[in-house]
């Protein structure tokens, strides 16, 4: 079974940086998964934040985070990261790591999801 375990969330001040990590298990060599980060604030729908194709050849970002967030993946160590810079209060949400067969998608139609990690940005 594919499992995603997230870490790195927390409470930070506006303008600070934070890196989220996603440990991936259950994906064997030769399997292809696009990886994505989504977030969901209370009362709002889950929204796409950033994504990376299975081979890292393509990335995509929501307009709201482009230039501030960076997604990266280490397929050898089965890790996915989301580097978040210049954080704003509106970035406050539960952040989810997700995996999808096989193409990168900007909608929440992914096959596997992490448990979510809370990111809170104060003024």
Tab-separated table of C-alpha atoms in Angstrom:
chain	number	residue	atom	x	y	z
A	1	UNK	CA	0.000	0.000	0.000
A	2	UNK	CA	1.155	3.498	-0.769
A	3	UNK	CA	1.485	5.598	2.356
A	4	UNK	CA	2.295	9.263	2.716
A	5	UNK	CA	3.487	10.657	6.036
A	6	UNK	CA	3.802	14.403	6.377
A	7	UNK	CA	5.777	16.507	8.807
A	8	UNK	CA	7.054	20.032	9.223
A	9	UNK	CA	3.903	22.016	9.902
A	10	UNK	CA	3.722	24.547	12.675
A	11	UNK	CA	3.073	28.106	13.748
A	12	UNK	CA	5.183	30.833	12.163
A	13	UNK	CA	5.145	34.574	11.724
A	14	UNK	CA	4.214	36.253	8.471
A	15	UNK	CA	7.233	36.511	6.213
A	16	UNK	CA	8.865	33.415	7.656
A	17	UNK	CA	9.817	30.246	5.832
A	18	UNK	CA	8.780	26.685	6.448
A	19	UNK	CA	9.529	23.386	4.764
A	20	UNK	CA	7.054	20.530	4.683
A	21	UNK	CA	8.219	16.972	4.150
A	22	UNK	CA	6.362	13.960	2.838
A	23	UNK	CA	7.791	10.482	3.314
A	24	UNK	CA	6.483	8.105	0.670
A	25	UNK	CA	6.343	4.337	1.023
A	26	UNK	CA	4.850	1.561	-1.070
A	27	UNK	CA	6.019	2.876	-4.426
A	28	UNK	CA	8.417	0.454	-6.077
A	29	UNK	CA	11.036	1.169	-8.679
A	30	UNK	CA	9.433	1.598	-12.071
A	31	UNK	CA	6.116	2.925	-10.788
A	32	UNK	CA	5.131	6.390	-11.889
A	33	UNK	CA	3.363	8.835	-9.614
A	34	UNK	CA	2.853	12.526	-9.880
A	35	UNK	CA	3.142	14.221	-6.500
A	36	UNK	CA	1.154	17.168	-5.310
A	37	UNK	CA	0.579	19.431	-2.357
A	38	UNK	CA	-2.910	20.650	-1.526
A	39	UNK	CA	-4.277	22.755	1.281
A	40	UNK	CA	-7.630	23.231	2.925
A	41	UNK	CA	-8.686	26.032	5.222
A	42	UNK	CA	-11.764	25.820	7.473
A	43	UNK	CA	-14.922	26.345	5.463
A	44	UNK	CA	-13.107	26.123	2.146
A	45	UNK	CA	-12.564	23.411	-0.422
A	46	UNK	CA	-9.283	21.654	-0.830
A	47	UNK	CA	-7.146	23.530	-3.334
A	48	UNK	CA	-4.087	22.761	-5.369
A	49	UNK	CA	-0.836	24.312	-4.218
A	50	UNK	CA	2.011	22.687	-6.136
A	51	UNK	CA	2.721	19.553	-8.119
A	52	UNK	CA	5.595	17.644	-9.645
A	53	UNK	CA	5.550	15.069	-12.437
A	54	UNK	CA	6.775	11.583	-11.621
A	55	UNK	CA	10.186	12.182	-13.152
A	56	UNK	CA	10.475	15.738	-11.891
A	57	UNK	CA	10.454	17.080	-15.412
A	58	UNK	CA	7.450	19.325	-14.900
A	59	UNK	CA	6.134	21.372	-12.010
A	60	UNK	CA	3.004	23.415	-11.499
A	61	UNK	CA	2.006	26.030	-8.951
A	62	UNK	CA	-1.109	27.858	-7.937
A	63	UNK	CA	-0.966	31.531	-8.817
A	64	UNK	CA	-1.269	32.420	-5.144
A	65	UNK	CA	2.010	30.699	-4.265
A	66	UNK	CA	4.043	30.980	-7.448
A	67	UNK	CA	7.397	32.549	-6.724
A	68	UNK	CA	7.112	31.808	-3.006
A	69	UNK	CA	6.710	28.024	-2.817
A	70	UNK	CA	8.884	25.349	-4.369
A	71	UNK	CA	8.078	21.664	-4.705
A	72	UNK	CA	10.863	19.142	-4.998
A	73	UNK	CA	11.115	15.382	-4.877
A	74	UNK	CA	13.818	12.874	-4.136
A	75	UNK	CA	12.759	9.610	-5.711
A	76	UNK	CA	15.814	7.765	-4.412
A	77	UNK	CA	14.918	8.533	-0.803
A	78	UNK	CA	11.160	8.610	-1.413
A	79	UNK	CA	10.731	12.142	-0.150
A	80	UNK	CA	8.716	15.104	-1.377
A	81	UNK	CA	9.203	18.615	-0.072
A	82	UNK	CA	7.379	21.902	-0.153
A	83	UNK	CA	9.594	24.874	0.576
A	84	UNK	CA	7.432	27.819	1.588
A	85	UNK	CA	8.888	31.313	1.727
A	86	UNK	CA	7.374	34.700	2.508
A	87	UNK	CA	4.437	33.085	4.240
A	88	UNK	CA	1.226	35.054	4.563
A	89	UNK	CA	-1.711	34.658	6.960
A	90	UNK	CA	-3.823	33.509	4.010
A	91	UNK	CA	-1.494	30.527	3.653
A	92	UNK	CA	-2.919	29.169	6.896
A	93	UNK	CA	-4.439	25.758	6.191
A	94	UNK	CA	-4.010	22.047	6.586
A	95	UNK	CA	-1.522	20.937	3.963
A	96	UNK	CA	-1.801	17.531	2.333
A	97	UNK	CA	0.690	15.517	0.360
A	98	UNK	CA	-0.825	13.452	-2.452
A	99	UNK	CA	0.212	10.947	-5.105
A	100	UNK	CA	-1.458	10.224	-8.408
A	101	UNK	CA	-1.179	7.702	-11.236
A	102	UNK	CA	0.292	8.901	-13.562
A	103	UNK	CA	-0.101	12.454	-14.845
A	104	UNK	CA	0.279	15.648	-12.901
A	105	UNK	CA	-3.089	17.164	-12.016
A	106	UNK	CA	-4.094	20.487	-10.481
A	107	UNK	CA	-7.380	19.133	-9.128
A	108	UNK	CA	-7.791	16.909	-6.045
A	109	UNK	CA	-8.356	13.716	-8.047
A	110	UNK	CA	-5.339	11.991	-6.542
A	111	UNK	CA	-5.153	8.352	-5.530
A	112	UNK	CA	-3.354	8.621	-2.207
A	113	UNK	CA	-3.301	11.242	0.513
A	114	UNK	CA	-1.341	12.004	3.619
A	115	UNK	CA	-2.967	12.791	6.930
A	116	UNK	CA	-2.372	16.513	6.619
A	117	UNK	CA	-0.209	18.878	8.615
A	118	UNK	CA	-1.338	22.197	10.035
A	119	UNK	CA	0.383	25.380	8.927
A	120	UNK	CA	-0.582	28.531	10.780
A	121	UNK	CA	0.809	31.927	9.820
A	122	UNK	CA	0.253	34.769	12.250
A	123	UNK	CA	0.421	38.483	11.501
